[in-house]
XYZ file of C-alpha atoms in Angstrom:
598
model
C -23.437 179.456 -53.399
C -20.612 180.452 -50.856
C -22.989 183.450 -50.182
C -25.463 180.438 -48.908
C -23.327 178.245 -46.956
C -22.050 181.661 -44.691
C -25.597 182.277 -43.868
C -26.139 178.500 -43.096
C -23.039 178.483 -40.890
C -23.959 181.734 -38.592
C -27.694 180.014 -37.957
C -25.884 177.199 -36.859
C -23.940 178.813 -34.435
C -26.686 181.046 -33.889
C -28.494 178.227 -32.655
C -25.980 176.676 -30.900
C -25.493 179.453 -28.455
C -29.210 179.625 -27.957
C -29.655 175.969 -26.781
C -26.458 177.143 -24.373
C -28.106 179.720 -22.662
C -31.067 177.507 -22.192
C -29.578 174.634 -20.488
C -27.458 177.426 -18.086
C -30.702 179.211 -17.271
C -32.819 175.678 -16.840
C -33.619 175.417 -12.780
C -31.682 173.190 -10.773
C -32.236 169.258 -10.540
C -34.408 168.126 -7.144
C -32.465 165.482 -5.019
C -34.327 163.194 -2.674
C -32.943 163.217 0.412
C -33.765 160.437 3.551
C -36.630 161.656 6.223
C -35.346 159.579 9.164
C -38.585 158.937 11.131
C -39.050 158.654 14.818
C -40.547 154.930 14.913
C -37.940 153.314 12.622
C -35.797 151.233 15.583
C -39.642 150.348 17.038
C -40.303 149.542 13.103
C -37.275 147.241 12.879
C -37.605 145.842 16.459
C -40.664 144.309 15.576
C -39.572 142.573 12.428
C -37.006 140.898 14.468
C -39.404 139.894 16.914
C -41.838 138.570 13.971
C -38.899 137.157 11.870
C -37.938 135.265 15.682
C -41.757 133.967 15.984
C -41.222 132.833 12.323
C -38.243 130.768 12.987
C -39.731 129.551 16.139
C -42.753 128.098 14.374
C -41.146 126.679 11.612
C -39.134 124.862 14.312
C -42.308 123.813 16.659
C -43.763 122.341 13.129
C -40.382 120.533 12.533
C -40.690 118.878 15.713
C -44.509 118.472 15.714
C -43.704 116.776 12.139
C -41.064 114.634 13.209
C -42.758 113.593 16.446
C -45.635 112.714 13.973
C -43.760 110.305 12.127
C -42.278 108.769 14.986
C -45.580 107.976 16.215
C -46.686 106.627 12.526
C -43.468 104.671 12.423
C -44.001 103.159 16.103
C -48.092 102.643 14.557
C -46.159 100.466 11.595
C -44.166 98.709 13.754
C -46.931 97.887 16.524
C -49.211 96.548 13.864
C -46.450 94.850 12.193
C -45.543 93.141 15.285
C -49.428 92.151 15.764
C -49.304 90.635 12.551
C -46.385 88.649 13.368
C -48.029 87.411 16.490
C -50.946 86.624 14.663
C -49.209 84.680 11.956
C -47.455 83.069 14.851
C -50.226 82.220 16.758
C -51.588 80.625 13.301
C -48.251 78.658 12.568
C -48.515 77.520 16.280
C -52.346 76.481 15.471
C -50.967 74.831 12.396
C -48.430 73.193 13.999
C -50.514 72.221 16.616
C -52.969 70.445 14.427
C -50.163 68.721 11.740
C -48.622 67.143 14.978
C -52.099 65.935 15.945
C -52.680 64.143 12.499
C -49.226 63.113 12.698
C -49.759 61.187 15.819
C -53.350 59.867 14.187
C -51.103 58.343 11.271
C -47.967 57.174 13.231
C -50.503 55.346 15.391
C -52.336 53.909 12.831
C -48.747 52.964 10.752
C -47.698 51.396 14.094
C -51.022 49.555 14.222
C -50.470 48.874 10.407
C -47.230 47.634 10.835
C -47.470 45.553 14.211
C -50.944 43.835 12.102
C -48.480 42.899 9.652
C -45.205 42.049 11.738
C -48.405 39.050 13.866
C -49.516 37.657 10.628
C -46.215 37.345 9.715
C -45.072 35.587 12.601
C -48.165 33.860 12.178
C -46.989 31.984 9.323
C -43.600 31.481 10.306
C -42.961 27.719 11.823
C -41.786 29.197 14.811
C -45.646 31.592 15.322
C -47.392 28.614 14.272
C -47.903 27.071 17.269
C -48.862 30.164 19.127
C -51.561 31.121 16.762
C -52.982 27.565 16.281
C -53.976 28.027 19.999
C -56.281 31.853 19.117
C -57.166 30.225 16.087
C -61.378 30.433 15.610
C -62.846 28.441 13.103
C -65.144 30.745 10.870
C -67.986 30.139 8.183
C -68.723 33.456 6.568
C -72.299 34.692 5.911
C -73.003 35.994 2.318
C -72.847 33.641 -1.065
C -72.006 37.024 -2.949
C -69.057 38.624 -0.732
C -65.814 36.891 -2.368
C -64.312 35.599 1.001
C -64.729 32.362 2.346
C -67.812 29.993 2.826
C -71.742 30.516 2.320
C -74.034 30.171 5.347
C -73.751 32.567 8.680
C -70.581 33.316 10.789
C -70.442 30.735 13.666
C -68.073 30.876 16.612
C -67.501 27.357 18.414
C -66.623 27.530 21.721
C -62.857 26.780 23.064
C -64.220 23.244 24.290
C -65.746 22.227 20.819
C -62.028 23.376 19.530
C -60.532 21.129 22.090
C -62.601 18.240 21.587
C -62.113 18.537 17.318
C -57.972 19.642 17.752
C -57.896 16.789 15.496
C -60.025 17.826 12.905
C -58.592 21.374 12.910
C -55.829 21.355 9.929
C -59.334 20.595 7.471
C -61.265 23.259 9.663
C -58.802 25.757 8.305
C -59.123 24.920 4.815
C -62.389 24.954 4.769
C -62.923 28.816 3.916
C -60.705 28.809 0.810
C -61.655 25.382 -0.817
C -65.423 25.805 -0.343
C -66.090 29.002 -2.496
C -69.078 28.119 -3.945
C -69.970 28.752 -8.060
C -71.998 32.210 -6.951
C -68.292 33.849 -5.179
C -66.274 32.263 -8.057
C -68.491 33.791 -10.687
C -68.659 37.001 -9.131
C -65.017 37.703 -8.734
C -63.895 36.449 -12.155
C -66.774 38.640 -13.568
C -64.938 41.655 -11.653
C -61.492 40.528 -12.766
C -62.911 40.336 -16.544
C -64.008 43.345 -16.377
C -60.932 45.354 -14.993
C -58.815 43.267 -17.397
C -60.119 45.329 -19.918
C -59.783 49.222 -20.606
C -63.169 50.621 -18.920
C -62.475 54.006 -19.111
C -63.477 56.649 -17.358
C -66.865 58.427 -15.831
C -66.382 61.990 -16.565
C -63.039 62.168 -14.540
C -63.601 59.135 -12.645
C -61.559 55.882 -13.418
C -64.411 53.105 -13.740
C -62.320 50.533 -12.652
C -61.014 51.784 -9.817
C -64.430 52.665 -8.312
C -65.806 49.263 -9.291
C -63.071 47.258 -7.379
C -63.417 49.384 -4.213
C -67.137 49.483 -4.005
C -67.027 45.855 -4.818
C -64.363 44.756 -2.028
C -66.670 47.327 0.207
C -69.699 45.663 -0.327
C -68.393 42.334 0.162
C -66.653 43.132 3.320
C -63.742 41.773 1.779
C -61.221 44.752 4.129
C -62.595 42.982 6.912
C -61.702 39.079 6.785
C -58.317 37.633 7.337
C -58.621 35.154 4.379
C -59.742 35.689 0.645
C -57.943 35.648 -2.479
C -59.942 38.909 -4.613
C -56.867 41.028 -3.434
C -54.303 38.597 -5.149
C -56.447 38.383 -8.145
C -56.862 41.942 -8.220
C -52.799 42.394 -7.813
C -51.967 39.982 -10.503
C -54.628 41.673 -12.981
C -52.426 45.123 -12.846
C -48.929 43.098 -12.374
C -50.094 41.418 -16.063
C -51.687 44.890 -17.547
C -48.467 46.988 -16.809
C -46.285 44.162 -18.688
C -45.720 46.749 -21.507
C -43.166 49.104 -20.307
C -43.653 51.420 -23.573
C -46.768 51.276 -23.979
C -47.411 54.584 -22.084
C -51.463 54.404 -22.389
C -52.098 51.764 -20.302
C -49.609 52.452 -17.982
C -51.178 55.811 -17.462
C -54.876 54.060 -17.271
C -53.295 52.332 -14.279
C -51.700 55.069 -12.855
C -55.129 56.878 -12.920
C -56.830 53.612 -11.479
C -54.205 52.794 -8.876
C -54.139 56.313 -7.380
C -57.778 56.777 -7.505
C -58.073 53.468 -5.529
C -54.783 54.083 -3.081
C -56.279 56.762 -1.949
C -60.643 55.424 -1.499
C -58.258 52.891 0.613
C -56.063 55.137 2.655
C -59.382 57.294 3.644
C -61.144 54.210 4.649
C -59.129 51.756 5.839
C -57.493 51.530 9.629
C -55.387 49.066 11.312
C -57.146 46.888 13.807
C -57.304 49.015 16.784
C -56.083 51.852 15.750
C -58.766 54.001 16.560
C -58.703 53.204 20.369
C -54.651 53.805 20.138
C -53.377 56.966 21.718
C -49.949 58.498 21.866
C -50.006 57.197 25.867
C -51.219 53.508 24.671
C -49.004 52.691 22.059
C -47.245 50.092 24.564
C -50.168 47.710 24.391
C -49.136 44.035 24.520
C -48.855 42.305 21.248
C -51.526 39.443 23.064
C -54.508 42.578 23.097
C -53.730 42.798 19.199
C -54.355 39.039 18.328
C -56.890 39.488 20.789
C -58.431 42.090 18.541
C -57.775 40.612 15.312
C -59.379 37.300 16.119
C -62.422 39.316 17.849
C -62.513 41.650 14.634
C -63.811 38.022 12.515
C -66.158 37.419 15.587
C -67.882 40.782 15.518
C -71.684 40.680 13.684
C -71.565 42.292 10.178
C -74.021 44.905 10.980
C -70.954 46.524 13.629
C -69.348 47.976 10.675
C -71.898 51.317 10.527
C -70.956 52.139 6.751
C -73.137 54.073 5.221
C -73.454 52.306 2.135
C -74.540 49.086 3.890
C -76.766 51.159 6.242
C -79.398 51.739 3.281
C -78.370 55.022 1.853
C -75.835 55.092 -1.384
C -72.125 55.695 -1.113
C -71.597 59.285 -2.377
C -68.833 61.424 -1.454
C -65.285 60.985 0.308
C -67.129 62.426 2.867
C -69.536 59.820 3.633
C -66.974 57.304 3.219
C -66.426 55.236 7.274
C -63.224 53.493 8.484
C -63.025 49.870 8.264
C -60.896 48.020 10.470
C -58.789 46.962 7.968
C -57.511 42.842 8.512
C -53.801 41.577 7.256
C -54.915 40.711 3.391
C -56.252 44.366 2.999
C -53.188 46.009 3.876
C -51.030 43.651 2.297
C -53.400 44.678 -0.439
C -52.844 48.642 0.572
C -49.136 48.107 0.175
C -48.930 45.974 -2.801
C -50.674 48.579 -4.404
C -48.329 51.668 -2.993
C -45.672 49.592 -4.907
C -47.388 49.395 -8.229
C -48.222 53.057 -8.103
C -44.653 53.604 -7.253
C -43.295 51.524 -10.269
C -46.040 52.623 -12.778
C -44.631 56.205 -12.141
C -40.853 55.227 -12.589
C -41.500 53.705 -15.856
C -43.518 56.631 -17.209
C -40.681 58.933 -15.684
C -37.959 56.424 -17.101
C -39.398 56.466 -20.984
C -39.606 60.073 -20.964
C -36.162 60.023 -19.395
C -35.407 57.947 -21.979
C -36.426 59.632 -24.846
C -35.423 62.716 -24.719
C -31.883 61.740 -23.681
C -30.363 61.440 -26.552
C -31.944 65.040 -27.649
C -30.505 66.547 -24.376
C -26.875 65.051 -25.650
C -27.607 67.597 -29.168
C -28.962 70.625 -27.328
C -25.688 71.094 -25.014
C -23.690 72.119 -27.810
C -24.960 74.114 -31.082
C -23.909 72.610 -34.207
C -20.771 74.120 -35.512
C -22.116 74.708 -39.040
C -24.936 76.731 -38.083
C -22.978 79.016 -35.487
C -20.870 80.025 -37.789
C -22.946 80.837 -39.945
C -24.835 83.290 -37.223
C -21.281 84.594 -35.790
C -20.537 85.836 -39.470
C -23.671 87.912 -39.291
C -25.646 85.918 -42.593
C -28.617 88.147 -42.069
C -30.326 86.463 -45.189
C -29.934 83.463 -43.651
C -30.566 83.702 -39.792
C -34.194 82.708 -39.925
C -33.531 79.444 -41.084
C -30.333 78.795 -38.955
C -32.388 79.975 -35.928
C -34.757 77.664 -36.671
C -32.360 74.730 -37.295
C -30.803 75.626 -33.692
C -33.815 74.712 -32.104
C -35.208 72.009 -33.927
C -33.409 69.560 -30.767
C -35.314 71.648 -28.103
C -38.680 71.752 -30.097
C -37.689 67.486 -30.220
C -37.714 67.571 -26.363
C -41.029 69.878 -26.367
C -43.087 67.694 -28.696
C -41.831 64.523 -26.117
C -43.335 66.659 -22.861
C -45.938 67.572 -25.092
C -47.075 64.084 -25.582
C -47.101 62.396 -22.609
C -48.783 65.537 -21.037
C -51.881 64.613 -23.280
C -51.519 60.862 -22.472
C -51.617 61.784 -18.942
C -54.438 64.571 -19.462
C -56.211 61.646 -21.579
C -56.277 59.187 -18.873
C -57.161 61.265 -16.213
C -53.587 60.815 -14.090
C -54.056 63.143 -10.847
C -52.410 66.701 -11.803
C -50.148 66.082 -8.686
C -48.536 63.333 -10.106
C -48.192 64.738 -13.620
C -46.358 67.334 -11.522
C -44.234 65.258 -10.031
C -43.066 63.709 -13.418
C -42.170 66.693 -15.173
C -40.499 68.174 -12.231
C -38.060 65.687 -11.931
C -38.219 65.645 -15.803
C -36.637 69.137 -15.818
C -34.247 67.843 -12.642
C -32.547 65.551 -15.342
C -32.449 68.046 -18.077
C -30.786 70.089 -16.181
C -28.268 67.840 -14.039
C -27.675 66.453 -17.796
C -26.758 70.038 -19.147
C -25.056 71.362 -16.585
C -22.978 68.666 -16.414
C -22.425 68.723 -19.590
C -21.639 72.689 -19.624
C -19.038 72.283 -16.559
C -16.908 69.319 -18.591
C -16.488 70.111 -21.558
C -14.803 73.289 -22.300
C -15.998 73.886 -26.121
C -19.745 74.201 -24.629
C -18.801 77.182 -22.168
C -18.584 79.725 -24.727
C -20.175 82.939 -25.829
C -22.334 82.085 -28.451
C -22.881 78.666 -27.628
C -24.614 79.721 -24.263
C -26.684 81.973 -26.486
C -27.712 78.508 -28.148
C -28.516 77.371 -24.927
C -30.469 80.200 -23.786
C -32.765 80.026 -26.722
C -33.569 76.493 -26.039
C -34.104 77.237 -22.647
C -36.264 79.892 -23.946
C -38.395 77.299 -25.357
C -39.194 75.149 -22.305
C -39.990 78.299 -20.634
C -43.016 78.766 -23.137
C -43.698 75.278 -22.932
C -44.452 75.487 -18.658
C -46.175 78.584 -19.243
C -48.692 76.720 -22.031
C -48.629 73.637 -20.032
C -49.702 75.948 -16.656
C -48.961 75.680 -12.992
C -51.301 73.035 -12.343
C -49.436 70.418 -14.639
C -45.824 72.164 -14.739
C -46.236 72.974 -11.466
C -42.565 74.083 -10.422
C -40.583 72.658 -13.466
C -39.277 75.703 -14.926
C -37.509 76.533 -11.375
C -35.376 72.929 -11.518
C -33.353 74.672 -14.431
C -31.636 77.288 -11.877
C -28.168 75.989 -12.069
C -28.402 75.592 -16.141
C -29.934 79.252 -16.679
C -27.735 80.379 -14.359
C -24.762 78.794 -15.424
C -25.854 80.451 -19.318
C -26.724 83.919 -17.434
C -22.985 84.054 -16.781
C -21.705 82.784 -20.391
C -23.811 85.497 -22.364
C -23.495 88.605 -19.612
C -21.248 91.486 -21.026
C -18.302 92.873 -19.251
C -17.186 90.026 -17.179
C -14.327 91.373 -15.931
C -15.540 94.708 -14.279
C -17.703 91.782 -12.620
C -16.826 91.668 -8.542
C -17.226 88.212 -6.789
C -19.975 89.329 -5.081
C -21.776 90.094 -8.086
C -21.305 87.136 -9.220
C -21.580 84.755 -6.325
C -24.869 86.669 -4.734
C -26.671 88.148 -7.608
C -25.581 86.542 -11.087
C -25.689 83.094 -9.484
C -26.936 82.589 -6.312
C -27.258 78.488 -6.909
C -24.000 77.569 -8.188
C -21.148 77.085 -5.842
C -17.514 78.239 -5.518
C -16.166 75.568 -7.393
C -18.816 75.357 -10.124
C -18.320 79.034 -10.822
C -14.491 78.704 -10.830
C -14.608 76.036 -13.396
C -16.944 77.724 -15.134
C -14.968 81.231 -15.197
C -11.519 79.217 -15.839
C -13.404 77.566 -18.720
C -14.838 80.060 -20.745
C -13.872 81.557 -24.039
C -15.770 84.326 -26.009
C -16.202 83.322 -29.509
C -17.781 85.995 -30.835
C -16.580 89.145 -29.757
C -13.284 88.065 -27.979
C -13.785 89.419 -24.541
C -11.848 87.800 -21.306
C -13.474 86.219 -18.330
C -13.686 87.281 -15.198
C -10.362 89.781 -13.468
C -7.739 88.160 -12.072
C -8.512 88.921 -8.541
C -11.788 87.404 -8.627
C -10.367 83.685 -9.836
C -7.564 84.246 -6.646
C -10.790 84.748 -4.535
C -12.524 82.089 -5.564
C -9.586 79.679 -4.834
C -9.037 81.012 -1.447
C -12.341 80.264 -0.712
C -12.083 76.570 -2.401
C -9.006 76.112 -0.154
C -11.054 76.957 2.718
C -13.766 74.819 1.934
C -11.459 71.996 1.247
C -9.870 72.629 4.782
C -13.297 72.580 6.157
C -14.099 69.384 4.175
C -16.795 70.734 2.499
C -17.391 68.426 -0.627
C -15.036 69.465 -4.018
C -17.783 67.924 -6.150
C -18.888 70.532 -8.617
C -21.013 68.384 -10.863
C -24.542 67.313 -9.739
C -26.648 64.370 -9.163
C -30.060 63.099 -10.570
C -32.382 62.073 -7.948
C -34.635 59.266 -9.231
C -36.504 58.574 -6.010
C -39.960 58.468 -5.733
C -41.256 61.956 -5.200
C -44.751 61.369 -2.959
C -45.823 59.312 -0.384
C -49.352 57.705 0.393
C -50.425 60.717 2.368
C -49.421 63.433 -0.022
C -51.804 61.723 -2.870
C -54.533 61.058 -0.624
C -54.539 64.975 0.437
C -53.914 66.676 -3.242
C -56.869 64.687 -4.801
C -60.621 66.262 -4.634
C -63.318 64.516 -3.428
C -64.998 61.869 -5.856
C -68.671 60.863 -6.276
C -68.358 57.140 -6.784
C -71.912 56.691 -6.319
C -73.134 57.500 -9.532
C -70.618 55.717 -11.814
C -71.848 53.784 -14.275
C -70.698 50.204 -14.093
C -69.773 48.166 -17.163
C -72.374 46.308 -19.796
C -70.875 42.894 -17.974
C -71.370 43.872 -14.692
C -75.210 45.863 -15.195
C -76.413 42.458 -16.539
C -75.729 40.847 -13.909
C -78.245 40.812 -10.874
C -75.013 40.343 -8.148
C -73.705 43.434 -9.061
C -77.376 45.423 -8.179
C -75.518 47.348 -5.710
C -73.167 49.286 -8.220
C -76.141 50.535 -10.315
C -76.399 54.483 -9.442
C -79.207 55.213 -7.237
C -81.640 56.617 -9.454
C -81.393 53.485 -10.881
């Protein structure tokens, strides 16, 4: 074995010095070493050069790029400016044309006003004299019109007057005590008939396109004595003598704005047409002039179409009448019941739903503890008891939208209702919110929001046309609540909170509103210090600039419209092919409201 491991040990080495000799007689390793070539400073010259092109283009393309834009930028603004001439040019069109009409209706109030301001004076003691002297004796022409007496206008001449001055006191008596049994009949079969509910012609209300086409075909707008317009007034003034009963005072709503408006597109102050902005001086003698020569004029001057042999159809076939003093006594008379139809509609939902508003201010301390303890199992019906005020106050809108939808009422003033509807509710809560410091906290603006919540879905079922811009007469209340539930108050700067949190409220409402509050629920502080120091520097410069303290608000129960405003949102109407009533198509003096296929 040893003999083994000595022979294993000298081929080893024998090895070893073998692979010795090889590596010392293995040829030497090759180095590479650098060929410097002739063209290498041309070589690197040009790669300058191109590198220098390189930068120069990229620079040429910066400019080119930025010149570019400057010209797309000027492009922007060029056309933006030629919009902004356009839309200039269009508000100066506008303008144009609104001062225009303006001038058409401040002449024809002035003319409407002056007509009235004569006949008043005419029945004074004092105008009495003076208008005994213009005074025409007149005999009307048709049996069937409602005015005055049967037989054909005649005019006597100033010497007949003269010679019967003493006979004159009967002369003008005459037209109203010798309405024969035909007039009588006809008007009290009118005045039956709107005493009663009539209804409606698809959207049309019957009554109100009955009395106008009546008092049209009679030439009733056109005579300076009758008494259909009193009867006609003291029909609605007895109808509406049910304040709650909101059905019939939204039939007459329907009615009296359909009507108010037939009137204001056809009706014109004696003269008014001839009246220009330069002629508005004329003498008060040219209008009695004109108002006597109005009841001398020949029937057939009028030019309506509907007594010209073709039907009365649209709005747009509808002529001015030179309206005489009963008319637009008539006109306003009726402005006024529209007006106080509205403000009791208004008033009982005001009414209703006050109480309600008094329970939704504040949640019910019961239930919000139970939700600030975290009573999963019970949340649901806690929620739902939370709400069950504001649901109240949605069923309310809920139903007089339908009565309103029901009787046809003009979306505009449904609009107008519920828009000053939300006004209250939300004068009434914020109010509320900014007196009494146990409703400004944490979870009871939560409360609040949720309600809130629900008369947002309520405008949004109810849509634009009816809701119109309710939702946005909440701004101070959701605003107010914004502030109540937001998170971190205190990292909150002024500006935050003055320009983006609540852009409505002012210094003093948010100061009484950050003083006030209280978290509840999770025991966070209001707003920093430095913000309330702002906020009463800037209350102390108000006050020095007497700029009113007040920090509550006020509920505005003035009547939201005018004449004009109704007369322009309603759509035409086709009163020419509504059906009259079973009294009135039986009757052979009322041929002219049968439609015309009839």
């Amino acid at each position: 074995m040893q003999l083994q491991v000595e022979e294993a040990n000298a081929r080893v080495k024998k090895e070893q010095e073998a692979a010795r000799k090889a590596i010392e007689e293995a040829p030497p390793i090759i180095k590479e070493t650098p060929v410097i070539v002739q063209d290498t400073e041309k070589v690197n010259s040009l790669t300058a050069e191109v590198e220098s092109l390189k930068a120069s283009l990229q620079s040429e393309r910066k400019a080119t790029e930025e010149a570019c834009n400057a010209c797309t930028d000027a492009e922007a603004r060029n056309a933006e400016l030629v919009k902004k001439l356009e839309d200039s040019e269009r508000r100066v069109d506008q303008l144009q044309e609104s001062v225009q009409r303006l001038e058409e209706k401040l002449s024809n109030s002035q003319s409407e006003i002056q007509v009235l301001r004569q006949q008043s004076l005419a029945i004074s003691p004092t105008g009495k004299s003076l208008t005994t002297r213009q005074r025409t004796m007149i005999v009307p022409r048709t049996p069937e019109n409602g005015n005055v007496t049967n037989g054909e206008t005649k005019v006597l001449s100033d010497m007949t007057l003269a010679i019967s001055n003493v006979r004159e006191p009967e002369s003008e008596e005459k037209p109203q005590k010798c309405l024969n049994e035909k007039q009588q009949e006809n008007q009290d079969i009118l005045i039956k008939c709107i005493s009663q509910n009539l209804g409606f012609s698809g959207c049309k209300p019957i009554a109100a396109c009955v009395i106008y086409k009546c008092l049209l075909h009679w030439r009733s707008f056109e005579v300076e004595k009758t008494t259909v317009f009193d009867r006609i007034i003291q029909t609605i003034a007895s109808s509406i003598e049910v304040p709650d009963n909101n059905d019939v005072l939204a039939y007459w709503l329907s009615n009296s704005s359909t009507l108010l408006m037939l009137l204001q597109r056809t009706l014109k102050a004696s003269g008014a047409a001839s009246w220009t902005p330069q002629r508005r001086r004329a003498s008060s003698a040219s209008l009695f002039g004109r108002m006597s020569q109005g009841l001398r004029s020949s029937p057939q001057s009028a030019g309506l179409s509907f007594l010209n042999g073709r039907g009365l159809s649209r709005l747009d076939d509808l002529r001015q009448v030179e309206a005489k003093y009963p008319a637009l006594l008539f006109k306003q008379q009726l402005t006024a019941f529209l007006e106080k139809i509205y403000g009791m509609i208004r008033d009982n939902l005001k009414k209703e739903i006050s109480p309600l508003i008094g329970l939704c201010i504040q949640a019910p301390r019961t239930s919000r503890a139970s939700m600030v303890k975290g009573r999963s199992h019970a949340n649901a019906v806690v929620q739902k008891a939370l709400i069950a005020h504001w649901q109240s106050i949605v069923k309310s809108l809920n139903r007089y939208l339908n009565i309103m939808k029901a009787n046809h009422v003009p979306p505009f003033l449904a609009r107008k209702v519920f828009t000053q509807i939300f006004s209250f509710i939300n004068v009434q809560l914020f109010n509320s919110l900014l007196l009494r410091r146990e409703c400004c906290s944490f979870s009871n603006g939560e409360y609040v929001k949720a309600g809130l919540a629900e008369l947002e879905q309520w405008c949004n079922e109810a849509t634009e046309e009816y809701a119109g811009l309710a939702w946005d007469e909440l701004k101070h209340i959701r605003q107010a609540i914004g502030f109540l539930v937001i998170h971190q108050k205190p990292k909150k700067t002024l500006n935050e909170i003055s320009k983006e949190l609540c852009p409505v409220l002012s210094i003093q409402q948010l100061y009484r509103i950050s003083t006030m509050y209280w978290d509840d629920k999770y025991g966070t502080h209001s707003v920093s210090s430095d913000v309330i120091a702002n906020m009463r520097a800037m209350m102390t410069e108000d006050t020095n600039n007497a700029v009113s303290s007040s920090f509550l608000l006020d509920d505005d129960s003035s009547i939201p419209f005018t004449v004009d405003d109704i007369s322009k949102s309603l759509q035409q109407i086709d009163i020419a092919d509504v059906d009259p009533p079973a009294l009135i198509r039986e009757n052979s003096g009322f041929g002219f409201l049968l439609p015309r296929s009839e």
